XYZ file of C-alpha atoms in Angstrom:
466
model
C -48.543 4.155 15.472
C -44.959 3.069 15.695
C -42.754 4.816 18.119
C -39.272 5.570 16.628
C -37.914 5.966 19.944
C -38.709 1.854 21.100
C -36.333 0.956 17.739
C -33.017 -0.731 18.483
C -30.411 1.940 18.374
C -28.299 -0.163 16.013
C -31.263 0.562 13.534
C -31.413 4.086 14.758
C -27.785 4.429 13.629
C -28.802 2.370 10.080
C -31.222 5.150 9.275
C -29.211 8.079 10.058
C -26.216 7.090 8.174
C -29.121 7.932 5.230
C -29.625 11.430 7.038
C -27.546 14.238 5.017
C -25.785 16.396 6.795
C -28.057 19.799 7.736
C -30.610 17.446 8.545
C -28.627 15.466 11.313
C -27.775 18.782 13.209
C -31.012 19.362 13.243
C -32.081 16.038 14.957
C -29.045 16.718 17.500
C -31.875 19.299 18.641
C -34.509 17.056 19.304
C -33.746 15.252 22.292
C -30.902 13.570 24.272
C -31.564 10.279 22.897
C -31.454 11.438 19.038
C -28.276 14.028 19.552
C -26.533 10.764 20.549
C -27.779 8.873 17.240
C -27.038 11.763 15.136
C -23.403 12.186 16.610
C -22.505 8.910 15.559
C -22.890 9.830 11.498
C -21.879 13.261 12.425
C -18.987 12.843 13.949
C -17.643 9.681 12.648
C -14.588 11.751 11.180
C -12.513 13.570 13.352
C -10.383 16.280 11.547
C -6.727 18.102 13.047
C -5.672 20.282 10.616
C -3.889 23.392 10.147
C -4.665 26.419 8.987
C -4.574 26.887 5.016
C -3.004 30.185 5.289
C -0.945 32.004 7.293
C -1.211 35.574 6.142
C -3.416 36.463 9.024
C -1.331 34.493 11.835
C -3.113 32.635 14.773
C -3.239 34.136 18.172
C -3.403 32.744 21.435
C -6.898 33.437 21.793
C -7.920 31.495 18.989
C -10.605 29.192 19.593
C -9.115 25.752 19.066
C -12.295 24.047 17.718
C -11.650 25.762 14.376
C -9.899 24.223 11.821
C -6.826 26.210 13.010
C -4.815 23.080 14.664
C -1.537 24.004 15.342
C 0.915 21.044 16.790
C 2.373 22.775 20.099
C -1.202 23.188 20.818
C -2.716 20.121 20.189
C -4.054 19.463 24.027
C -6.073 22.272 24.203
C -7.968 20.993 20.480
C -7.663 17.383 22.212
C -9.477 18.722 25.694
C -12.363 20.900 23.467
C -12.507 17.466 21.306
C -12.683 14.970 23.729
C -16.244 14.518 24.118
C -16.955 13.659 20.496
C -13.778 10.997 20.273
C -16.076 8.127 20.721
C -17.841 8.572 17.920
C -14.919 8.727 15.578
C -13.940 5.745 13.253
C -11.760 8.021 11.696
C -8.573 10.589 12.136
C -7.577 12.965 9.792
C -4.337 14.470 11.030
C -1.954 16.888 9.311
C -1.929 19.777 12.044
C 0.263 23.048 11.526
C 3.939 21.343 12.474
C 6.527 24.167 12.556
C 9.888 22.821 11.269
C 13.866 23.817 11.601
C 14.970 24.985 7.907
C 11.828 25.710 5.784
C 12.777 30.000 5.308
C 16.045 28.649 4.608
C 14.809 26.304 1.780
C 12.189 29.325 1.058
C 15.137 31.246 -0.005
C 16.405 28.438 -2.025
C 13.395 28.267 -4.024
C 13.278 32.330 -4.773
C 17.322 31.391 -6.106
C 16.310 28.216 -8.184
C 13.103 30.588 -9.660
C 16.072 33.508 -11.057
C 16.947 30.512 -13.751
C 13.621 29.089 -14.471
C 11.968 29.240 -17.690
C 9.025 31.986 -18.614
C 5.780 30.339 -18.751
C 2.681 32.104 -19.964
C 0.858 32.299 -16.563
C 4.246 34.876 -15.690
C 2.838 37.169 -18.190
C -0.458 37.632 -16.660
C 0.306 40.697 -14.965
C 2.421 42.445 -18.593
C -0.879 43.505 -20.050
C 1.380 42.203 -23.025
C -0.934 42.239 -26.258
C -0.076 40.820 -29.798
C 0.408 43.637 -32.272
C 0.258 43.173 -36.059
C 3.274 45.042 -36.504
C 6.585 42.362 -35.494
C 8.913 44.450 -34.678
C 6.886 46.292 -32.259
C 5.775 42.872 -31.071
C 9.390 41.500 -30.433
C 10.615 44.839 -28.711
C 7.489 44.626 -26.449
C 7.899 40.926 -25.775
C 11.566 41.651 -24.674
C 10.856 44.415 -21.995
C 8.096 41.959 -20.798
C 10.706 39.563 -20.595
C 13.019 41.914 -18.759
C 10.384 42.829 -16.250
C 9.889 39.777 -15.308
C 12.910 38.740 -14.961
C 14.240 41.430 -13.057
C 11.229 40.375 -10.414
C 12.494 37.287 -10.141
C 15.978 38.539 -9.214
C 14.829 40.931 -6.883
C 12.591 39.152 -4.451
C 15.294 36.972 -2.385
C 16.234 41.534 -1.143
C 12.570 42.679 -1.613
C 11.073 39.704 1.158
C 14.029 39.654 3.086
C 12.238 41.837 6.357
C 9.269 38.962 5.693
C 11.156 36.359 5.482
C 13.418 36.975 8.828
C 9.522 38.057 10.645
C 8.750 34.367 9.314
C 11.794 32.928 10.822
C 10.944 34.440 14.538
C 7.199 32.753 14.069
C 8.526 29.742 13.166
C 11.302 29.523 15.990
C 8.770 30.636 18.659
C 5.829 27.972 17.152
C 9.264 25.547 17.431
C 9.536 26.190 21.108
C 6.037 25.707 21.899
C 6.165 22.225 20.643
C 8.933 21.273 22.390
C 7.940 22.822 25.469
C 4.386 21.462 25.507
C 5.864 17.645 23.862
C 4.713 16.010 27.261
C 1.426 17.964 27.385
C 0.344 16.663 23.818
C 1.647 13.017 24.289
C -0.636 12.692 27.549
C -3.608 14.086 25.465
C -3.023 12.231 22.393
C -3.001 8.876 24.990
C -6.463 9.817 26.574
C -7.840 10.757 22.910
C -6.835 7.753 21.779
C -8.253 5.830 24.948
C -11.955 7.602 24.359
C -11.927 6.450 20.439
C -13.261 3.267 21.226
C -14.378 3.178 17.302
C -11.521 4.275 15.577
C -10.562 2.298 12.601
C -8.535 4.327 10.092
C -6.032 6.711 10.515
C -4.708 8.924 7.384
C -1.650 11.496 8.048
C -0.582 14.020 5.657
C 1.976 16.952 5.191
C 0.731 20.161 6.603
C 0.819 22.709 3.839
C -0.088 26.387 3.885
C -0.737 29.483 1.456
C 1.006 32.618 1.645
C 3.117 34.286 4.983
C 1.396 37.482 5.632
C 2.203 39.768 2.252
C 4.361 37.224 0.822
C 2.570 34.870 -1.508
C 3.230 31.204 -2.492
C 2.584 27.449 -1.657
C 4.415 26.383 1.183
C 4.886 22.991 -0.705
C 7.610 24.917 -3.301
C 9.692 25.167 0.087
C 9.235 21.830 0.938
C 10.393 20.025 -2.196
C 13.329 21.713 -2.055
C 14.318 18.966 -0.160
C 13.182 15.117 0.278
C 13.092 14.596 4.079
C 11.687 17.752 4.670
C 7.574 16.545 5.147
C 6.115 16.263 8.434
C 4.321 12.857 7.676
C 7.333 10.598 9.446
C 7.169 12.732 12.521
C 3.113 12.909 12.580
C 3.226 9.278 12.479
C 5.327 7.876 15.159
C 4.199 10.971 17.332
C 0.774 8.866 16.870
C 2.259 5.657 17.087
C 4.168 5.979 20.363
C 0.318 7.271 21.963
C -1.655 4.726 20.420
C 1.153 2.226 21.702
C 0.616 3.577 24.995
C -3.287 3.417 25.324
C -3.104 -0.124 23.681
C -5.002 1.053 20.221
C -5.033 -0.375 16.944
C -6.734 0.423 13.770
C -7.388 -1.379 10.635
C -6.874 1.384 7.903
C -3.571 3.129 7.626
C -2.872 6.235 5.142
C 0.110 7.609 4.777
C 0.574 10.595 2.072
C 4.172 12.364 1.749
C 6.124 9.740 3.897
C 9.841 10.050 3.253
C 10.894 6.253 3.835
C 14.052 7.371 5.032
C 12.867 9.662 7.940
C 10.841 6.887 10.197
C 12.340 4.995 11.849
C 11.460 1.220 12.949
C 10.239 1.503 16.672
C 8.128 -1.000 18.634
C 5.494 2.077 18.379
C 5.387 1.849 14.585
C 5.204 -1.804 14.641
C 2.207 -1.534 16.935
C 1.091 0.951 14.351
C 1.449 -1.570 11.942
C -0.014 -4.427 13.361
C -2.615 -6.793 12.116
C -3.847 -3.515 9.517
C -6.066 -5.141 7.123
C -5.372 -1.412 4.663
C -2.467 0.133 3.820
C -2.203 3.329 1.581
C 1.415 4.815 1.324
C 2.118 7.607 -1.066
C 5.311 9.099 -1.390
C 6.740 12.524 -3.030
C 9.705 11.004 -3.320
C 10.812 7.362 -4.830
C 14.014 7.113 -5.153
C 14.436 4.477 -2.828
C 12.641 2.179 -4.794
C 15.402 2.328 -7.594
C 18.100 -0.836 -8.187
C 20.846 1.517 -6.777
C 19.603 2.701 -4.092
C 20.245 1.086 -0.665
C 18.116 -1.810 0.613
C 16.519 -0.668 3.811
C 14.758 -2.835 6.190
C 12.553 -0.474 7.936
C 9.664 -0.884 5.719
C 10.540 -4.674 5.142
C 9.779 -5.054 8.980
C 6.630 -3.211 9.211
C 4.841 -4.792 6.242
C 6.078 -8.033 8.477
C 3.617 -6.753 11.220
C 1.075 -6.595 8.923
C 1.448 -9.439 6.088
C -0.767 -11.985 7.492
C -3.779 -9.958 7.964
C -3.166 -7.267 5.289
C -6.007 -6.993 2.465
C -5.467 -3.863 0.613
C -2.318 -2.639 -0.348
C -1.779 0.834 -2.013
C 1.564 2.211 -3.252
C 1.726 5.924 -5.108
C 4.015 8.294 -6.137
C 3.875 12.120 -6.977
C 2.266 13.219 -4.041
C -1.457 14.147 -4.333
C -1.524 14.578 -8.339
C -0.689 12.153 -11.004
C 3.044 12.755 -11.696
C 5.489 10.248 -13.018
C 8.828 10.100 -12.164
C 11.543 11.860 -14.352
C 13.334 8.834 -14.799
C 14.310 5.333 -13.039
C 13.726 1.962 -13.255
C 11.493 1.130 -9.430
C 11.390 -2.455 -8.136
C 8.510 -2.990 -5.978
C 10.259 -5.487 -3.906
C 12.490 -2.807 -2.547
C 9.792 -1.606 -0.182
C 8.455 -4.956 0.833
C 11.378 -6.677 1.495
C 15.102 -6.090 2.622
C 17.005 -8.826 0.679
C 18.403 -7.817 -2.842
C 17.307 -10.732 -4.479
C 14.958 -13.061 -1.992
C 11.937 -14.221 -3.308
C 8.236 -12.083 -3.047
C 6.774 -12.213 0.226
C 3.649 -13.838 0.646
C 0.634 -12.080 1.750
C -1.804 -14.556 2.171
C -4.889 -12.525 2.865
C -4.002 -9.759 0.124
C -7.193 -9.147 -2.006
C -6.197 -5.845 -3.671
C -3.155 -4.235 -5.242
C -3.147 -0.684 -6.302
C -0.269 1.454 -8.095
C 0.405 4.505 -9.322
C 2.608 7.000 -11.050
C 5.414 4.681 -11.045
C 8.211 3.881 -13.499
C 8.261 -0.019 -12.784
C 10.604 -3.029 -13.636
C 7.995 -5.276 -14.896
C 9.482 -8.724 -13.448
C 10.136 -7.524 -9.719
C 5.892 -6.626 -10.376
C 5.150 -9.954 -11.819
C 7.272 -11.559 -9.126
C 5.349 -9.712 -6.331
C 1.693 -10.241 -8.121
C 2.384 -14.436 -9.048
C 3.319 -15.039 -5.488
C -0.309 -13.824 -3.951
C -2.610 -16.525 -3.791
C -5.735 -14.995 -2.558
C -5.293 -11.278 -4.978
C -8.427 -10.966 -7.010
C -8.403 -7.038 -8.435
C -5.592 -4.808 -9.599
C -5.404 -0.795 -9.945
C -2.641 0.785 -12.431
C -2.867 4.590 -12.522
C 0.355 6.238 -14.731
C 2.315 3.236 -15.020
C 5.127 2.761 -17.049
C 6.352 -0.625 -17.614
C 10.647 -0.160 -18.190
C 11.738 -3.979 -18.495
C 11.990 -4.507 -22.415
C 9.985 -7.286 -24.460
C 7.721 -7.374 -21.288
C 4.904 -4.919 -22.108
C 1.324 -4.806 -20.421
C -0.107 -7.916 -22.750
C 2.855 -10.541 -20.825
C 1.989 -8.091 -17.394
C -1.838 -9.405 -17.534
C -1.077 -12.960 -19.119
C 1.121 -13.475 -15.930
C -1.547 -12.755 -13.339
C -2.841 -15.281 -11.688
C -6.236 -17.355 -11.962
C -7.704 -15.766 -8.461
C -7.490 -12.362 -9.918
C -10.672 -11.888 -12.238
C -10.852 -7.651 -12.257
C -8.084 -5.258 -13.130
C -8.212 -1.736 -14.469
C -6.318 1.021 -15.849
C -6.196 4.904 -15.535
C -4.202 7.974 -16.583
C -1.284 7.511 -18.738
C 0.406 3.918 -19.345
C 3.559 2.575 -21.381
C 5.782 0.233 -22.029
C 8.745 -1.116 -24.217
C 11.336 1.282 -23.876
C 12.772 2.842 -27.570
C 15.748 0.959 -28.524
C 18.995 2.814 -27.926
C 17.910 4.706 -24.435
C 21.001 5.192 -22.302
C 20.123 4.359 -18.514
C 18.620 4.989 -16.086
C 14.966 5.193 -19.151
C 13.284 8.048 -18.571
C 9.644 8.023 -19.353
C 9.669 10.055 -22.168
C 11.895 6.725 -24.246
C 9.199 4.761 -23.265
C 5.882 4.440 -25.585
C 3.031 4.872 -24.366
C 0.002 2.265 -24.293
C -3.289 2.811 -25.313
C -5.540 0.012 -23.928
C -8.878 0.444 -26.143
C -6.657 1.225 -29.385
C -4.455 -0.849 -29.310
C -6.181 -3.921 -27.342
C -4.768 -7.052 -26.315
C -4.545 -10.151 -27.741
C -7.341 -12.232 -27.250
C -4.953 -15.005 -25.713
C -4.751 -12.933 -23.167
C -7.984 -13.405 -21.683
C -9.058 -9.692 -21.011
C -12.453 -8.079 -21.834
C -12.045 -4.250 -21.694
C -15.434 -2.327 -20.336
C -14.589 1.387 -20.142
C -16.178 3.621 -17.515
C -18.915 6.816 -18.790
C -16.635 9.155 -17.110
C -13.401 7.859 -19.306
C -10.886 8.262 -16.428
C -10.907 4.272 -15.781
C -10.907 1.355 -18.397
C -11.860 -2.097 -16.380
C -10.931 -5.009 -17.571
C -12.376 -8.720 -16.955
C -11.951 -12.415 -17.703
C -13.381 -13.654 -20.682
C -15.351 -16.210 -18.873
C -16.283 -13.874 -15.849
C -19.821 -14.393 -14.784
C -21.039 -11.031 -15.080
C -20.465 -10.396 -18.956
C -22.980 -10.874 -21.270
């Protein structure tokens, strides 16, 4: 009878990858020798992240194991962690990061919210009814209205105690950090010394529910404001310790980056370095517009990275689908820091992925023709802006390596004759890809998916159609 314990732990590993998830705590159990297999699948994702709410506040004697990671605190989650860092090929980070201004912008949502429209989720605590009589249905609908306003216009006094008790947890969390700063730079070095495995690291925006009795999404603060996320500050906070313990990963995610907040350092170029991934999404794109300045910050850290990068992501809106209001975006303005030079080369660059972008359809065709090893191409909400160069000249002009490309969410192009600039999305028509096709010049077999969110797309003569 074969004894699993004489099998090469590489194929010990191989089989519990296959293991779900109750099943490889239980093996942990077993013995020494199978806890240390199991970890491996177990633990291959270590997470930092902050609390989801804050209407019951954390407390010193929280146990920082939980899934309660506050920022000014990170050492003593590092310390409790450290044992399991070896296993990791991946860190999640977005820990609770207390920031100067955010009951300030608070208040300047509760202001902007006074001249918002009614919408018909504000209604759901009216009990309003429809009557068959209308003028007892219009008097009705007016108090409503009243009510609700009146609400509105009376929160910014009504929260005011809340707010202020939110301002002295926020300036006390703000001293912490500073005061423990050298603290959680020495941990982050020796956690990033033990991960030995660690090959992708993805940073987001901490965001919270709810302060105690006052309820909303701490992300209505935040967008008060573009250079308000945490993301830039996360990152070279990581950067300067995995500079320091001489790390590097492969995989790079970076979600709510505000290009303008991080700054070009020798620690984010060593961030940077030699990544074969890179997924940036961004809240905020204004920088990618023709008006906006040319910046060289990002032009120098997709330097570190352009002979080695294979996947390159680039999204707008945040987390959901959300186009921009209006703009004409040139992708070269992240990728390089000359007006009008020429598309960098990225000569291992196998994938290209965009979304929920408002693009200028020859700054993407310049980008995509100059890739000589690209072979598959994402567009999720894209809107092509340059006139008389629609989708069916966008996939004539890619190039012979690239034999995939599909297409999700909402797409258009051809802006309506007459639009005044900057377009907005809304004078641009939209594109249907199965109705209205593309000429069969064009070389493109459409395949859509069973689920209907994706429509894939394939040469002609590629060698897996029928």
């Amino acid at each position: 009878m074969l004894d699993l314990s004489s099998l090469p732990v590489e194929l010990h590993r191989r089989i519990a990858e296959s293991v779900c998830h109750t099943d490889l705590k239980a093996l942990r159990l077993v013995n020494k020798q199978f806890a240390a297999v199991a970890a491996w699948p177990l633990f291959k994702t270590l997470h930092f992240s902050g609390p989801a709410s804050l209407r019951s506040l954390p407390s010193e004697d929280d146990n920082p194991q939980r899934n309660n990671v506050e920022y000014g605190r990170l050492h003593e989650t590092i310390e409790a962690a450290l044992g399991l860092a070896r296993y990791a090929k991946t860190l999640h980070f977005n820990p609770a990061y207390y920031r100067e201004g955010f009951w300030q912008e608070y208040r300047a949502y509760l202001e902007s919210q006074m001249d918002e429209p009614v919408y018909e989720v504000d209604w759901e605590d009216e009990g309003f009814e429809d009557s068959d009589e209308a003028e007892d249905f219009n008097a009705r609908y007016e108090r409503a209205l009243e009510r609700i306003q009146e609400r509105r216009n009376s929160r910014p006094a009504r929260e005011a105690s809340l707010i202020e008790e939110g301002e002295r947890f926020f300036r006390r969390k703000m001293e912490e950090q500073v005061s423990n700063a050298g603290r959680i730079s020495s941990a982050l070095k020796s956690l990033f010394e033990a991960m030995t495995a660690l090959e992708k690291v993805e940073i987001e925006p901490w965001e919270f529910r709810d302060f105690k009795e006052l309820e909303f999404d701490s992300s209505a603060a935040d967008t008060q404001r573009g250079d308000s996320f945490s993301t830039a500050v996360m990152t070279e906070s990581l950067a300067e310790s995995m500079q320091s313990a001489g790390q590097h990963v492969k995989s790079l995610h970076l979600t709510g980056l505000d290009p303008e907040s991080l700054n070009d350092t020798s620690a984010t170029r060593h961030l940077f370095a030699n990544l074969k991934h890179l997924k940036l999404n961004f809240y905020y794109v204004e920088f990618m517009l023709e008006s906006a300045p040319v910046s060289s910050t990002f032009a120098n850290l997709f330097e570190c990275c352009r002979q080695t990068l294979q996947r390159l992501e680039i999204m707008g809106g945040g987390k959901w689908p959300q186009l921009p209001s209006r703009g004409e975006h040139y992708l070269l303005k992240i990728v390089s820091d000359e007006q009008d030079a020429k598309a960098p080369v990225f000569p291992e660059l196998r994938f290209l992925g965009l979304g929920s972008l408002i693009l200028n359809t020859t700054s993407l065709i310049s980008f995509i023709t100059r890739q000589p090893q690209l072979q598959s191409l994402s567009f999720n909400y894209i809107y092509l802006a340059t006139s008389n160069i629609g989708w069916p000249a966008l996939v004539s002009s890619f190039p012979d390596s690239v034999q995939h490309w599909r297409a999700g969410g909402q797409l258009g192009h051809e802006p309506y004759p007459g639009f005044v600039p900057p377009v907005a999305y809304n004078w641009i028509k939209k594109w249907y890809p199965l109705a209205e096709g593309l000429p069969e010049e064009c070389g493109w077999k459409a395949h859509p998916r069973s689920d209907h969110r994706w429509i894939d797309f394939y040469r002609l003569s590629y060698p897996n159609l029928s």
